[in-house]
Backbone as numpy.savetxt, mean C-alpha at the origin, in Angstrom:
# Nx Ny Nz CAx CAy CAz Cx Cy Cz
-5.02 19.68 -16.20 -4.28 18.37 -16.31 -2.92 18.50 -15.51
-2.76 17.45 -14.43 -1.42 17.38 -13.81 -0.87 16.08 -14.21
0.41 16.14 -14.54 1.13 14.87 -15.01 2.50 14.91 -14.26
2.83 13.72 -13.67 3.98 13.47 -12.96 4.55 12.17 -13.23
5.97 12.11 -13.69 6.57 10.95 -14.20 7.89 10.79 -13.57
8.15 9.62 -12.99 9.39 9.30 -12.32 10.28 8.40 -13.22
11.43 8.80 -13.70 12.35 8.00 -14.56 13.52 7.56 -13.79
14.22 6.56 -14.21 15.49 6.08 -13.81 16.59 6.39 -14.75
17.47 7.20 -14.39 18.47 7.67 -15.16 19.94 7.25 -14.56
20.65 6.45 -15.20 21.90 6.06 -14.67 23.03 7.13 -14.99
23.71 7.57 -13.75 24.66 8.57 -13.81 26.14 7.99 -13.92
26.27 6.59 -13.90 27.51 6.04 -13.99 28.16 6.29 -15.27
29.47 6.81 -15.18 30.30 7.08 -16.49 30.00 8.44 -16.86
29.16 9.23 -16.25 28.73 10.48 -16.81 29.78 11.61 -16.15
30.09 12.62 -16.88 30.82 13.63 -16.36 30.33 14.32 -15.22
31.27 14.74 -14.38 30.79 15.35 -13.03 30.62 16.89 -13.38
29.38 17.39 -13.58 29.07 18.75 -13.98 28.01 19.34 -13.12
27.93 18.76 -11.87 27.14 19.48 -10.91 25.52 19.34 -11.17
24.81 20.36 -10.88 23.43 20.34 -11.24 22.88 20.01 -12.57
23.93 20.32 -13.58 23.50 20.04 -14.81 23.18 18.50 -15.20
23.76 17.73 -14.25 23.32 16.31 -14.47 21.96 16.06 -14.13
21.22 16.93 -13.45 19.77 16.71 -13.19 18.94 16.76 -14.46
19.41 17.40 -15.47 18.74 17.56 -16.84 18.86 16.21 -17.66
17.93 16.10 -18.58 17.93 15.06 -19.59 18.21 15.45 -20.97
19.34 15.01 -21.53 19.56 15.37 -22.83 18.65 14.47 -23.78
18.80 14.76 -25.18 17.93 14.03 -26.05 18.31 12.51 -26.02
19.54 12.20 -25.83 19.97 10.77 -25.81 19.65 10.23 -24.51
19.70 11.06 -23.36 19.37 10.61 -22.02 17.87 10.15 -22.05
17.03 11.02 -22.62 15.63 10.68 -22.70 15.19 9.32 -23.56
16.06 9.18 -24.42 15.91 7.90 -25.15 16.25 6.57 -24.28
17.24 6.69 -23.45 17.69 5.80 -22.60 16.99 5.52 -21.33
16.27 6.61 -20.92 15.67 6.56 -19.50 14.52 5.57 -19.46
14.45 4.96 -18.21 13.42 3.98 -17.90 12.23 4.61 -17.10
11.05 4.54 -17.49 9.98 5.20 -16.63 9.75 4.21 -15.46
9.72 4.73 -14.42 9.52 3.88 -13.02 7.96 4.10 -12.74
7.49 5.14 -12.76 6.07 5.52 -12.40 5.61 6.70 -12.99
4.30 6.81 -13.17 3.60 7.97 -13.71 2.24 8.14 -13.29
1.74 9.53 -13.39 0.47 9.84 -12.70 -0.12 11.02 -13.45
-1.31 10.84 -13.85 -2.00 11.91 -14.62 -3.42 12.05 -13.95
-3.72 13.31 -13.60 -5.08 13.66 -13.04 -5.70 14.78 -13.77
-6.80 14.61 -14.16 -7.60 15.69 -15.00 -8.97 15.98 -14.52
-9.33 17.18 -14.42 -10.59 17.37 -14.06 -11.54 17.71 -15.32
-12.64 16.83 -15.51 -13.39 16.85 -16.48 -14.65 17.90 -16.47
-14.86 18.31 -15.21 -15.98 19.25 -14.97 -15.98 19.84 -13.57
-16.86 20.55 -13.10 -16.79 21.06 -11.81 -16.97 20.00 -10.75
-17.57 18.84 -11.09 -17.74 17.77 -10.16 -17.14 16.40 -10.40
-16.51 16.32 -11.56 -15.93 15.11 -12.04 -14.43 15.29 -12.33
-13.74 14.09 -11.93 -12.23 14.19 -12.18 -11.82 12.74 -12.46
-10.80 12.56 -13.17 -10.28 11.15 -13.54 -8.83 11.20 -13.24
-8.26 10.08 -13.21 -6.75 9.83 -12.88 -6.29 8.55 -13.46
-5.21 8.48 -13.91 -4.48 7.37 -14.48 -3.13 7.24 -13.93
-2.73 6.01 -13.55 -1.48 5.77 -12.86 -0.70 4.54 -13.47
0.54 4.77 -13.52 1.57 3.69 -13.94 2.43 3.41 -12.79
2.41 2.10 -12.36 3.11 1.61 -11.09 2.63 2.52 -9.92
1.37 2.87 -9.88 0.68 3.61 -8.75 -0.42 2.79 -8.45
-0.81 2.64 -7.11 -1.93 1.90 -6.67 -3.20 2.62 -6.77
-4.31 1.94 -6.85 -5.53 2.58 -7.01 -5.90 3.38 -5.80
-5.43 3.00 -4.51 -5.73 3.89 -3.40 -4.90 5.20 -3.51
-3.71 5.29 -4.17 -2.90 6.46 -4.36 -3.83 7.40 -5.28
-4.47 6.79 -6.24 -5.30 7.64 -7.07 -6.44 8.24 -6.33
-7.03 7.40 -5.48 -8.21 7.87 -4.66 -7.86 8.99 -3.92
-6.73 8.91 -3.30 -6.30 10.10 -2.28 -5.99 11.33 -3.21
-5.45 11.15 -4.37 -5.24 12.41 -5.16 -6.56 12.96 -5.58
-7.53 12.10 -5.98 -8.78 12.67 -6.46 -9.47 13.41 -5.34
-9.36 12.82 -4.21 -10.05 13.27 -3.04 -9.41 14.62 -2.42
-8.27 15.00 -3.13 -7.55 16.13 -2.53 -6.76 16.07 -1.25
-6.34 14.84 -0.91 -5.66 14.58 0.33 -4.24 14.99 0.19
-3.51 15.60 1.19 -2.11 15.97 1.05 -1.24 14.73 0.80
-0.14 14.93 0.33 0.83 13.81 0.16 1.29 13.37 1.56
1.45 12.07 1.67 1.85 11.32 2.93 3.38 11.56 3.15
3.72 12.10 4.44 4.97 12.51 4.64 5.86 11.35 5.26
5.24 10.20 5.42 5.82 9.12 6.06 6.46 8.17 5.22
7.74 7.76 5.64 8.51 6.87 4.64 8.19 5.32 4.96
8.21 4.99 6.33 8.11 3.54 6.65 6.57 3.28 7.14
5.88 4.13 7.98 4.56 3.85 8.35 3.61 4.40 7.31
3.65 3.71 6.22 2.74 4.03 5.08 1.30 3.92 5.53
0.44 4.62 4.82 -1.02 4.53 5.18 -1.49 3.00 4.92
-2.02 2.39 6.02 -2.32 0.96 5.82 -3.54 0.85 4.97
-4.41 1.87 4.58 -5.48 1.84 3.69 -5.06 1.53 2.31
-3.79 1.89 1.91 -3.16 1.71 0.60 -2.53 0.39 0.45
-2.48 -0.46 1.52 -1.64 -1.63 1.40 -2.54 -2.75 1.61
-2.33 -3.89 0.79 -3.24 -5.15 0.80 -2.10 -6.40 1.32
-1.14 -6.01 2.01 -0.35 -7.19 2.50 0.83 -7.44 1.57
1.01 -6.82 0.29 2.14 -7.12 -0.54 2.31 -5.85 -1.47
3.47 -5.84 -2.07 3.79 -4.79 -2.92 3.46 -5.18 -4.45
2.75 -4.23 -5.13 2.35 -4.46 -6.56 3.61 -4.16 -7.38
3.66 -4.83 -8.53 4.76 -4.67 -9.58 4.14 -4.58 -10.85
4.72 -3.57 -11.72 4.07 -3.41 -13.04 2.61 -3.11 -13.02
2.21 -2.40 -12.06 0.79 -2.22 -11.91 0.37 -0.96 -12.65
-0.92 -0.99 -13.05 -1.64 0.13 -13.79 -3.09 0.38 -13.05
-3.30 1.49 -12.90 -4.52 1.89 -12.22 -5.30 3.14 -12.89
-6.62 2.99 -12.68 -7.51 4.13 -13.24 -8.44 4.55 -12.00
-8.78 5.75 -12.05 -9.80 6.04 -11.07 -10.76 7.32 -11.51
-11.81 7.38 -10.92 -12.77 8.51 -11.20 -13.56 8.93 -10.02
-13.85 10.21 -9.77 -14.53 10.81 -8.76 -15.61 11.71 -9.16
-16.73 11.63 -8.61 -17.91 12.51 -8.70 -18.45 12.97 -7.49
-18.78 14.28 -7.40 -19.30 14.86 -6.15 -20.84 14.93 -6.39
-21.51 14.43 -5.33 -23.00 14.57 -5.22 -23.31 15.41 -4.04
-23.43 16.77 -4.24 -23.64 17.65 -3.10 -22.25 17.70 -2.33
-22.41 17.33 -1.12 -21.08 17.38 -0.13 -20.49 15.94 -0.20
-21.18 14.94 -0.83 -20.57 13.65 -0.74 -19.86 13.28 -2.04
-18.59 12.73 -1.74 -17.82 12.37 -2.83 -17.87 10.87 -3.08
-17.95 10.45 -4.35 -17.91 8.92 -4.57 -16.69 8.70 -5.52
-15.75 7.79 -5.05 -14.66 7.52 -5.89 -14.57 6.05 -6.24
-14.35 5.73 -7.49 -14.02 4.44 -8.04 -12.68 4.26 -8.66
-12.00 3.18 -8.16 -10.67 2.86 -8.67 -10.63 1.34 -9.15
-9.67 1.09 -10.03 -9.37 -0.30 -10.49 -7.87 -0.39 -10.60
-7.26 -1.38 -10.31 -5.82 -1.61 -10.43 -5.67 -2.98 -10.75
-4.66 -3.28 -11.61 -4.05 -4.60 -11.97 -2.58 -4.60 -12.07
-2.03 -5.67 -11.72 -0.57 -5.70 -11.71 0.03 -7.25 -11.32
1.16 -7.29 -10.99 1.84 -8.54 -10.61 2.33 -8.42 -9.15
2.29 -9.57 -8.45 2.80 -9.55 -7.09 4.28 -9.41 -7.04
4.90 -8.44 -6.54 6.32 -8.20 -6.45 6.99 -9.27 -5.34
7.92 -9.97 -5.87 8.61 -11.09 -4.98 10.13 -10.84 -5.20
10.77 -10.08 -4.33 12.21 -9.77 -4.53 13.03 -11.06 -4.50
14.05 -11.10 -5.22 14.84 -12.36 -5.28 14.46 -13.33 -6.39
13.25 -13.26 -6.90 12.89 -14.21 -7.87 13.24 -13.76 -9.22
13.47 -14.71 -10.22 13.85 -14.43 -11.53 12.74 -13.49 -12.23
13.11 -12.26 -12.62 12.10 -11.48 -13.15 11.70 -11.89 -14.63
12.38 -12.82 -15.20 12.02 -13.24 -16.44 10.88 -14.21 -16.43
10.60 -14.83 -15.25 9.46 -15.72 -15.09 8.20 -14.85 -14.97
7.17 -15.48 -15.50 5.82 -14.79 -15.33 5.34 -14.73 -13.88
5.13 -13.50 -13.28 4.93 -13.51 -11.91 3.35 -13.52 -11.72
2.94 -14.07 -10.70 1.41 -14.12 -10.30 0.74 -12.85 -10.28
-0.33 -12.75 -10.93 -1.13 -11.47 -11.11 -2.27 -11.23 -10.09
-2.74 -10.03 -10.01 -3.79 -9.64 -9.09 -4.56 -8.51 -9.73
-5.75 -8.29 -9.11 -6.58 -7.16 -9.49 -7.34 -6.66 -8.34
-7.54 -5.45 -8.27 -8.24 -4.86 -7.10 -9.27 -3.76 -7.68
-10.49 -3.89 -7.16 -11.64 -2.76 -7.58 -12.04 -2.22 -6.12
-12.10 -0.92 -6.06 -12.47 -0.17 -4.83 -13.63 0.81 -5.23
-14.54 1.06 -4.19 -15.50 2.01 -4.16 -15.49 2.73 -2.74
-15.26 4.01 -2.76 -15.21 4.79 -1.72 -16.21 5.95 -1.45
-16.68 6.31 -0.37 -17.64 7.54 -0.12 -16.91 8.40 1.05
-16.99 9.64 0.75 -16.45 10.62 1.86 -17.31 11.63 1.95
-17.48 12.48 3.11 -18.23 13.62 3.33 -17.66 14.31 4.45
-17.82 15.74 4.28 -17.28 16.59 5.44 -18.40 16.99 6.32
-18.35 16.94 7.58 -19.35 17.51 8.52 -18.54 18.54 9.28
-18.65 19.81 9.07 -17.90 20.80 9.76 -16.38 20.62 9.81
-15.83 20.46 10.97 -14.39 20.21 11.02 -14.00 19.01 10.88
-14.95 18.03 10.63 -14.72 16.52 10.57 -14.84 16.02 9.19
-14.12 15.05 8.65 -14.33 14.42 7.53 -14.39 12.79 7.64
-15.37 12.27 7.09 -15.72 10.89 7.38 -15.59 10.16 5.94
-15.10 8.91 6.02 -14.92 8.17 4.70 -15.32 6.64 5.03
-15.87 6.02 4.03 -16.21 4.75 4.10 -15.69 4.04 2.66
-15.21 2.74 2.66 -14.95 2.21 1.42 -14.86 0.81 1.48
-15.03 0.16 0.33 -14.89 -1.43 0.14 -13.98 -1.74 -1.04
-13.34 -2.86 -0.87 -12.46 -3.13 -1.91 -12.37 -4.79 -2.07
-12.26 -5.20 -3.31 -12.27 -6.65 -3.75 -10.94 -6.97 -4.34
-10.08 -7.89 -3.67 -8.89 -8.16 -4.22 -8.88 -9.68 -4.80
-8.52 -9.91 -6.08 -8.51 -11.10 -6.74 -7.05 -11.61 -7.04
-6.64 -12.56 -6.32 -5.26 -13.02 -6.59 -5.21 -14.32 -7.51
-4.23 -14.41 -8.42 -4.19 -15.47 -9.43 -3.76 -16.71 -8.74
-2.58 -16.75 -8.00 -2.12 -18.02 -7.48 -1.39 -17.81 -6.20
-1.65 -16.47 -5.44 -0.99 -16.26 -4.33 -2.20 -16.03 -3.17
-1.84 -15.93 -1.93 -2.82 -15.73 -0.86 -2.13 -14.53 -0.04
-2.79 -13.38 -0.31 -2.37 -12.14 0.27 -0.79 -11.94 0.09
-0.45 -12.21 -1.12 0.90 -12.02 -1.63 1.77 -13.24 -1.36
1.38 -14.22 -0.53 2.21 -15.38 -0.35 2.01 -16.42 -1.33
3.06 -17.07 -1.57 3.11 -18.35 -2.42 3.60 -19.43 -1.74
2.82 -20.62 -1.95 3.14 -21.76 -1.18 3.69 -22.92 -1.98
4.15 -23.91 -1.38 4.69 -25.03 -2.04 3.71 -25.64 -2.97
4.21 -26.17 -4.09 3.11 -27.03 -5.06 2.48 -28.05 -4.42
3.16 -28.67 -3.20 2.41 -29.51 -2.53 1.10 -29.29 -1.88
1.04 -27.95 -1.48 -0.28 -27.41 -0.98 -1.24 -26.93 -2.04
-0.61 -26.36 -3.11 -1.27 -26.06 -4.39 -2.53 -25.15 -4.00
-2.22 -23.98 -3.34 -3.22 -23.03 -3.18 -3.60 -22.32 -4.45
-4.84 -22.34 -4.99 -5.23 -21.91 -6.22 -5.71 -20.49 -6.30
-5.11 -19.54 -5.62 -5.48 -18.16 -5.65 -6.22 -17.86 -4.50
-6.73 -16.61 -4.46 -7.65 -16.18 -3.19 -8.45 -14.98 -3.63
-9.56 -14.70 -2.93 -10.45 -13.58 -3.10 -10.55 -12.91 -1.69
-10.19 -11.61 -1.69 -10.34 -10.91 -0.35 -11.26 -9.77 -0.48
-12.00 -9.54 0.36 -12.89 -8.26 0.67 -12.33 -7.44 1.89
-12.13 -6.09 1.56 -11.83 -5.23 2.63 -12.75 -4.14 2.93
-13.12 -3.84 4.19 -13.90 -2.65 4.47 -13.01 -1.76 5.33
-13.19 -0.42 4.88 -12.37 0.64 5.34 -13.12 1.81 6.02
-12.75 2.25 7.08 -13.39 3.46 7.71 -12.29 4.37 8.20
-12.64 5.70 8.05 -11.70 6.71 8.36 -12.24 7.95 8.84
-11.59 8.76 9.65 -12.16 10.03 10.12 -10.88 10.95 10.32
-11.10 12.26 10.01 -10.12 13.19 10.19 -10.79 14.40 10.77
-10.05 15.07 11.65 -10.56 16.23 12.49 -9.66 17.54 12.35
-10.26 18.56 12.24 -9.42 19.77 12.36 -9.59 20.30 13.96
-8.63 20.18 14.67 -8.67 20.47 16.09 -8.48 22.03 16.32
-8.14 22.76 15.31 -7.85 24.11 15.59 -6.44 24.47 15.93
-6.00 25.80 15.64 -4.64 26.23 15.84 -3.63 25.39 15.13
-3.91 24.95 14.01 -3.02 24.22 13.04 -3.03 22.79 13.45
-3.61 22.20 14.53 -3.68 20.93 14.89 -4.70 19.97 13.97
-4.35 18.73 13.76 -5.45 17.93 13.09 -5.17 16.54 13.44
-6.09 15.61 13.33 -5.77 14.26 13.85 -6.71 13.38 12.77
-6.18 12.15 12.73 -6.80 11.33 11.67 -6.67 9.74 12.36
-7.81 9.07 12.07 -7.84 7.61 12.48 -8.30 6.88 11.37
-7.83 5.64 11.10 -8.29 4.79 10.08 -8.24 3.35 10.42
-9.10 2.55 9.99 -9.15 1.08 10.29 -9.67 0.32 9.00
-8.91 -0.84 8.75 -9.29 -1.67 7.76 -9.47 -3.16 8.19
-10.57 -3.75 7.76 -10.88 -5.05 8.21 -11.18 -5.97 6.95
-10.48 -7.13 6.85 -10.46 -7.75 5.65 -10.93 -9.43 5.83
-11.51 -10.01 4.83 -11.77 -11.34 4.97 -11.33 -12.03 3.63
-10.56 -13.10 3.80 -9.91 -13.76 2.53 -10.37 -15.25 2.49
-10.77 -15.51 1.27 -11.04 -16.95 1.00 -10.16 -17.57 0.03
-9.36 -18.71 0.37 -8.51 -19.28 -0.40 -9.14 -20.45 -1.22
-8.67 -20.65 -2.53 -9.25 -21.72 -3.39 -8.33 -22.89 -3.33
-8.92 -24.06 -3.50 -8.13 -25.36 -3.49 -7.44 -25.41 -4.90
-6.22 -25.91 -4.95 -5.67 -25.94 -6.26 -5.28 -27.43 -6.57
-5.80 -28.39 -6.09 -5.57 -29.81 -6.43 -4.52 -30.47 -5.62
-3.88 -29.76 -4.61 -3.10 -30.45 -3.73 -3.54 -30.72 -2.43
-2.67 -30.78 -1.32 -3.17 -30.98 0.07 -4.24 -30.01 0.47
-4.16 -28.63 -0.01 -4.98 -27.57 0.62 -6.52 -27.86 -0.05
-7.35 -27.82 0.94 -8.75 -27.84 0.57 -9.43 -26.58 0.72
-8.70 -25.46 0.80 -9.32 -24.13 0.85 -8.93 -23.52 2.22
-9.36 -22.34 2.55 -9.14 -21.74 3.79 -9.70 -20.40 3.88
-9.83 -19.76 5.13 -10.23 -18.54 5.42 -9.34 -17.81 6.24
-9.22 -16.44 6.11 -8.25 -15.69 6.94 -9.06 -14.33 7.28
-8.85 -13.84 8.44 -9.45 -12.59 8.95 -8.18 -11.62 9.16
-8.11 -10.50 8.50 -7.10 -9.50 8.57 -7.56 -8.11 9.12
-6.63 -7.44 9.59 -6.97 -5.97 10.08 -5.71 -5.11 10.04
-5.96 -3.79 9.96 -4.86 -2.84 10.05 -5.49 -1.48 10.56
-4.75 -0.62 11.13 -5.14 0.48 11.63 -4.00 1.62 11.75
-4.45 2.78 11.97 -3.51 3.93 12.13 -4.11 5.10 12.75
-3.27 5.77 13.62 -3.49 7.10 14.34 -2.50 8.12 13.93
-3.13 9.27 13.56 -2.19 10.44 13.21 -2.51 11.55 13.91
-1.33 12.36 14.21 -1.48 13.56 14.86 -0.49 14.68 14.17
-0.98 15.66 13.85 -0.09 16.67 13.05 -0.40 18.13 13.35
0.62 18.95 13.09 0.35 20.38 13.28 1.07 21.19 12.12
0.31 22.11 11.59 1.07 22.89 10.57 1.43 24.22 11.19
2.49 24.84 10.82 3.07 26.13 11.43 3.42 25.74 12.83
4.08 24.63 13.12 4.50 24.07 14.44 5.60 25.08 15.02
6.67 25.27 14.26 7.89 26.02 14.68 8.11 27.31 13.87
7.69 27.31 12.67 7.88 28.44 11.70 6.76 28.49 10.67
6.45 29.52 10.08 5.30 29.49 9.17 5.62 28.61 7.95
4.60 27.74 7.67 4.62 26.89 6.49 5.19 25.44 6.72
5.81 25.18 8.03 6.29 23.84 8.35 5.18 22.86 8.69
5.57 21.60 8.88 4.62 20.62 9.19 5.19 19.60 9.98
4.70 19.23 11.22 5.11 18.24 12.08 4.05 17.20 12.15
4.32 15.99 11.91 3.41 14.80 11.97 3.95 13.62 12.80
2.98 12.89 13.38 3.30 11.77 14.11 2.34 10.50 13.77
2.82 9.35 13.38 1.78 8.31 13.15 2.35 7.01 13.98
1.21 6.32 14.49 1.21 5.03 15.04 0.42 4.13 14.40
0.91 2.97 13.94 0.07 2.07 13.04 0.40 0.65 13.13
-0.46 -0.18 12.66 -0.24 -1.54 12.60 -0.44 -1.86 11.15
0.43 -2.38 10.39 0.16 -2.72 9.05 -0.67 -4.03 8.91
-1.19 -4.28 7.66 -2.25 -5.46 7.51 -1.53 -6.64 8.13
-2.35 -7.31 8.93 -1.83 -8.53 9.73 -3.09 -9.47 9.85
-2.62 -10.80 9.63 -3.63 -11.89 9.75 -4.00 -12.08 11.30
-5.21 -11.76 11.65 -5.81 -11.93 13.06 -5.97 -13.43 13.36
-6.69 -14.22 12.49 -6.92 -15.56 12.58 -7.14 -16.21 11.27
-7.20 -17.62 11.37 -7.58 -18.40 10.14 -6.29 -19.00 9.65
-6.58 -19.89 8.66 -5.52 -20.67 8.06 -6.20 -21.60 6.96
-5.39 -22.56 6.57 -5.85 -23.45 5.45 -6.21 -24.75 5.97
-7.32 -25.23 5.25 -7.77 -26.68 5.53 -6.85 -27.60 4.83
-6.33 -28.58 5.31 -5.50 -29.51 4.56 -6.10 -30.95 4.86
-5.97 -31.72 3.65 -6.34 -33.14 3.70 -5.10 -33.84 3.47
-4.60 -34.49 4.68 -3.22 -34.94 4.80 -3.28 -36.51 5.20
-2.32 -37.26 4.78 -2.13 -38.65 5.07 -1.72 -38.88 6.50
-2.64 -39.66 7.06 -2.12 -39.95 8.66 -1.97 -41.40 8.94
-2.27 -42.34 7.99 -1.90 -43.64 8.25 -1.72 -44.54 6.99
-1.43 -45.73 6.94 -1.16 -46.55 5.85 -1.57 -47.99 6.07
-2.36 -48.49 5.04 -2.88 -49.86 5.23 -2.05 -50.81 4.22
-1.32 -51.73 4.85 -0.59 -52.75 4.01 -1.49 -53.75 3.32
-2.81 -53.84 3.89 -3.80 -54.78 3.24 -4.27 -54.20 1.99
-4.64 -52.93 2.10 -5.38 -52.35 0.80 -4.15 -51.52 0.00
-3.02 -51.40 0.59 -1.85 -50.54 -0.03 -2.28 -49.07 -0.43
-3.02 -48.61 0.62 -3.43 -47.21 0.45 -3.30 -46.37 1.76
-3.31 -45.12 1.61 -3.17 -44.18 2.73 -4.49 -43.79 3.29
-4.54 -43.59 4.51 -5.66 -42.99 5.16 -5.53 -41.46 5.38
-6.59 -40.70 4.93 -6.57 -39.30 5.00 -7.49 -38.64 6.11
-6.97 -37.57 6.76 -7.90 -36.88 7.62 -7.71 -35.34 7.33
-8.54 -34.59 7.89 -8.66 -33.02 7.82 -7.92 -32.52 8.94
-6.94 -31.55 8.55 -6.01 -30.94 9.52 -6.12 -29.35 9.27
-5.96 -28.57 10.48 -6.08 -27.17 10.28 -4.67 -26.59 10.41
-4.26 -25.86 9.35 -2.86 -25.28 9.25 -2.93 -23.73 9.54
-2.63 -23.45 10.86 -2.77 -21.98 11.33 -1.82 -21.02 10.59
-2.31 -19.81 10.11 -1.43 -18.91 9.38 -1.39 -17.58 10.26
-1.97 -17.49 11.35 -1.89 -16.30 12.10 -0.56 -16.25 12.88
0.20 -15.21 12.78 1.42 -15.05 13.37 1.33 -14.72 14.78
2.28 -15.07 15.67 2.24 -14.69 17.11 2.80 -13.33 17.24
3.52 -12.77 16.43 4.17 -11.43 16.45 3.05 -10.37 15.92
3.38 -9.26 16.36 2.52 -8.04 15.83 3.40 -6.78 15.57
3.41 -6.38 14.28 4.30 -5.24 13.99 3.55 -3.89 14.35
4.19 -3.09 15.03 3.76 -1.84 15.41 4.79 -0.77 14.95
4.32 0.22 14.10 5.27 1.20 13.58 4.91 2.61 14.18
5.87 3.30 14.51 5.86 4.64 15.05 6.90 5.58 14.33
6.27 6.57 13.71 7.15 7.42 12.89 6.89 8.93 13.03
7.86 9.80 13.11 7.72 11.09 13.25 8.28 11.87 11.95
7.63 12.79 11.40 8.19 13.53 10.26 8.08 15.01 10.50
8.92 15.75 10.00 8.95 17.14 10.00 9.61 17.79 8.67
8.97 18.68 8.10 9.51 19.33 6.95 8.91 20.76 6.81
9.76 21.43 5.88 9.50 22.93 5.66 10.07 23.26 4.32
9.54 24.33 3.75 10.01 24.87 2.36 11.17 25.62 2.51
11.96 25.63 1.59 13.18 26.43 1.54 12.84 27.85 1.04
13.85 28.78 1.27 13.50 30.14 0.82 13.10 30.26 -0.65
12.13 31.23 -0.84 11.43 31.49 -2.17 11.02 30.23 -2.84
10.64 29.24 -2.23 10.17 28.07 -2.99 11.29 27.34 -3.61
12.41 27.49 -3.19 13.57 26.70 -4.01 13.57 25.15 -3.78
12.83 24.84 -2.72 12.88 23.22 -2.52 12.08 23.06 -1.12
12.28 21.82 -0.82 11.70 21.27 0.52 12.73 20.35 1.26
12.88 20.61 2.65 13.72 19.86 3.37 12.84 19.20 4.48
13.08 17.83 4.63 12.21 17.11 5.55 13.13 16.08 6.18
12.80 15.72 7.47 13.34 14.63 8.32 12.48 13.72 8.87
12.82 12.39 8.91 11.96 11.27 9.48 12.72 10.50 10.49
12.10 10.07 11.47 12.68 9.04 12.32 11.50 7.93 12.63
11.87 6.76 12.74 10.86 5.72 12.83 11.48 4.58 13.78
10.48 3.81 14.19 10.85 2.65 15.01 9.70 1.52 14.74
10.13 0.35 14.40 9.28 -0.81 14.19 9.37 -1.83 15.15
8.52 -2.26 15.83 8.47 -3.31 16.78 7.98 -4.61 16.12
8.90 -5.67 16.25 8.45 -6.95 15.58 8.23 -6.86 14.10
9.18 -6.38 13.40 8.96 -6.19 11.89 8.45 -7.55 11.23
7.60 -7.46 10.35 7.11 -8.56 9.52 6.16 -9.36 10.38
5.86 -8.98 11.71 4.92 -9.71 12.44 5.66 -10.99 12.99
7.01 -10.78 12.98 7.85 -11.87 13.66 8.21 -11.64 15.06
7.70 -12.44 15.95 7.91 -12.05 17.51 9.44 -12.13 17.81
10.20 -12.84 17.22 11.70 -12.98 17.58 12.51 -11.84 17.00
11.97 -11.11 16.11 12.79 -9.97 15.41 13.07 -8.79 16.47
14.20 -8.36 16.39 14.57 -7.03 17.07 13.84 -5.92 16.53
13.72 -4.79 17.32 13.18 -3.60 16.80 14.02 -3.02 15.82
13.34 -2.39 14.90 14.01 -1.65 13.70 14.02 -0.16 13.88
15.10 0.56 13.85 15.26 1.94 14.12 15.93 2.49 13.06
15.47 3.68 12.56 16.03 4.42 11.39 15.61 5.88 11.32
16.30 6.53 10.42 16.06 7.94 10.27 16.43 8.30 8.76
15.92 9.47 8.22 16.20 9.83 6.95 16.12 11.31 6.74
16.84 12.04 5.91 16.70 13.32 5.61 16.64 13.52 4.12
15.57 14.23 3.60 15.29 14.42 2.26 15.41 15.83 1.79
16.06 16.14 0.70 16.08 17.53 0.13 15.50 17.42 -1.25
14.44 18.18 -1.49 13.86 18.12 -2.69 14.00 19.58 -3.39
14.52 19.52 -4.59 14.91 20.91 -5.20 13.76 21.28 -6.21
13.23 22.48 -6.20 12.27 22.85 -7.15 12.90 23.23 -8.43
12.23 23.02 -9.63 12.71 23.37 -10.94 11.52 23.73 -11.88
């Protein structure tokens, strides 16, 4: 059994005692707030299960399948994203090997995170169920998967005016991925996601709608690039984006003074953006002496962030130092 827990501990007002602050006293443990947690257990030679707190079902799927941790900070794996960030989420997953084929089932429930809103108000909820297959063919590993996303009162995480009254949505996603061992420490990976979303009418102007979405990523990496045990990786990706589609609206277009009533017609409200976000990120990391920790550096560039054509490119970098204990 492997268990990992992330807690939020406030250091404000604490004495400056160096690395001793990294520990949790009994009183600290009582006050600490759990941010996320993960538990993975192998039930037998071919079966494993995982439980997650504030972890996505796709994260559990990657852990169960034995995939290495993602080294990217901004260009996150698009297969783990559904267009919005989940909050207060819980997930469960199970994996079973049938010969050389692995079957993974996950389920996730939570709330749609909306920064800036009053957290005391009940947030719209969502649920995701996924089924995935993967198999290795020599140096290549292929995977296929399908997911169903059910939203309570949002449309791919977006909330509309009560005038439109979108009554939730159901999305189906199909995923395909392939990874290759190119030899001499080199490896490559490609992934593609395609989605179809149906919006339900909620009693306002919206009469329903349909959206087509997609996302993709291309990875190239090398182990032992400059020194033994280091890792250099590069990712080019497009996060989930609406390709086409929108809402069907029933809107007033005229008014009769004879009957004192409005005339209505159907109109199409396009929700496909003109911009297209493209993310490029490079990551490099290596272990410190005698396994004392890990040092990594990331640099990224985002074109048209948020799929907004008028947005300037976003550039950034980060350095992370992880100490072992």
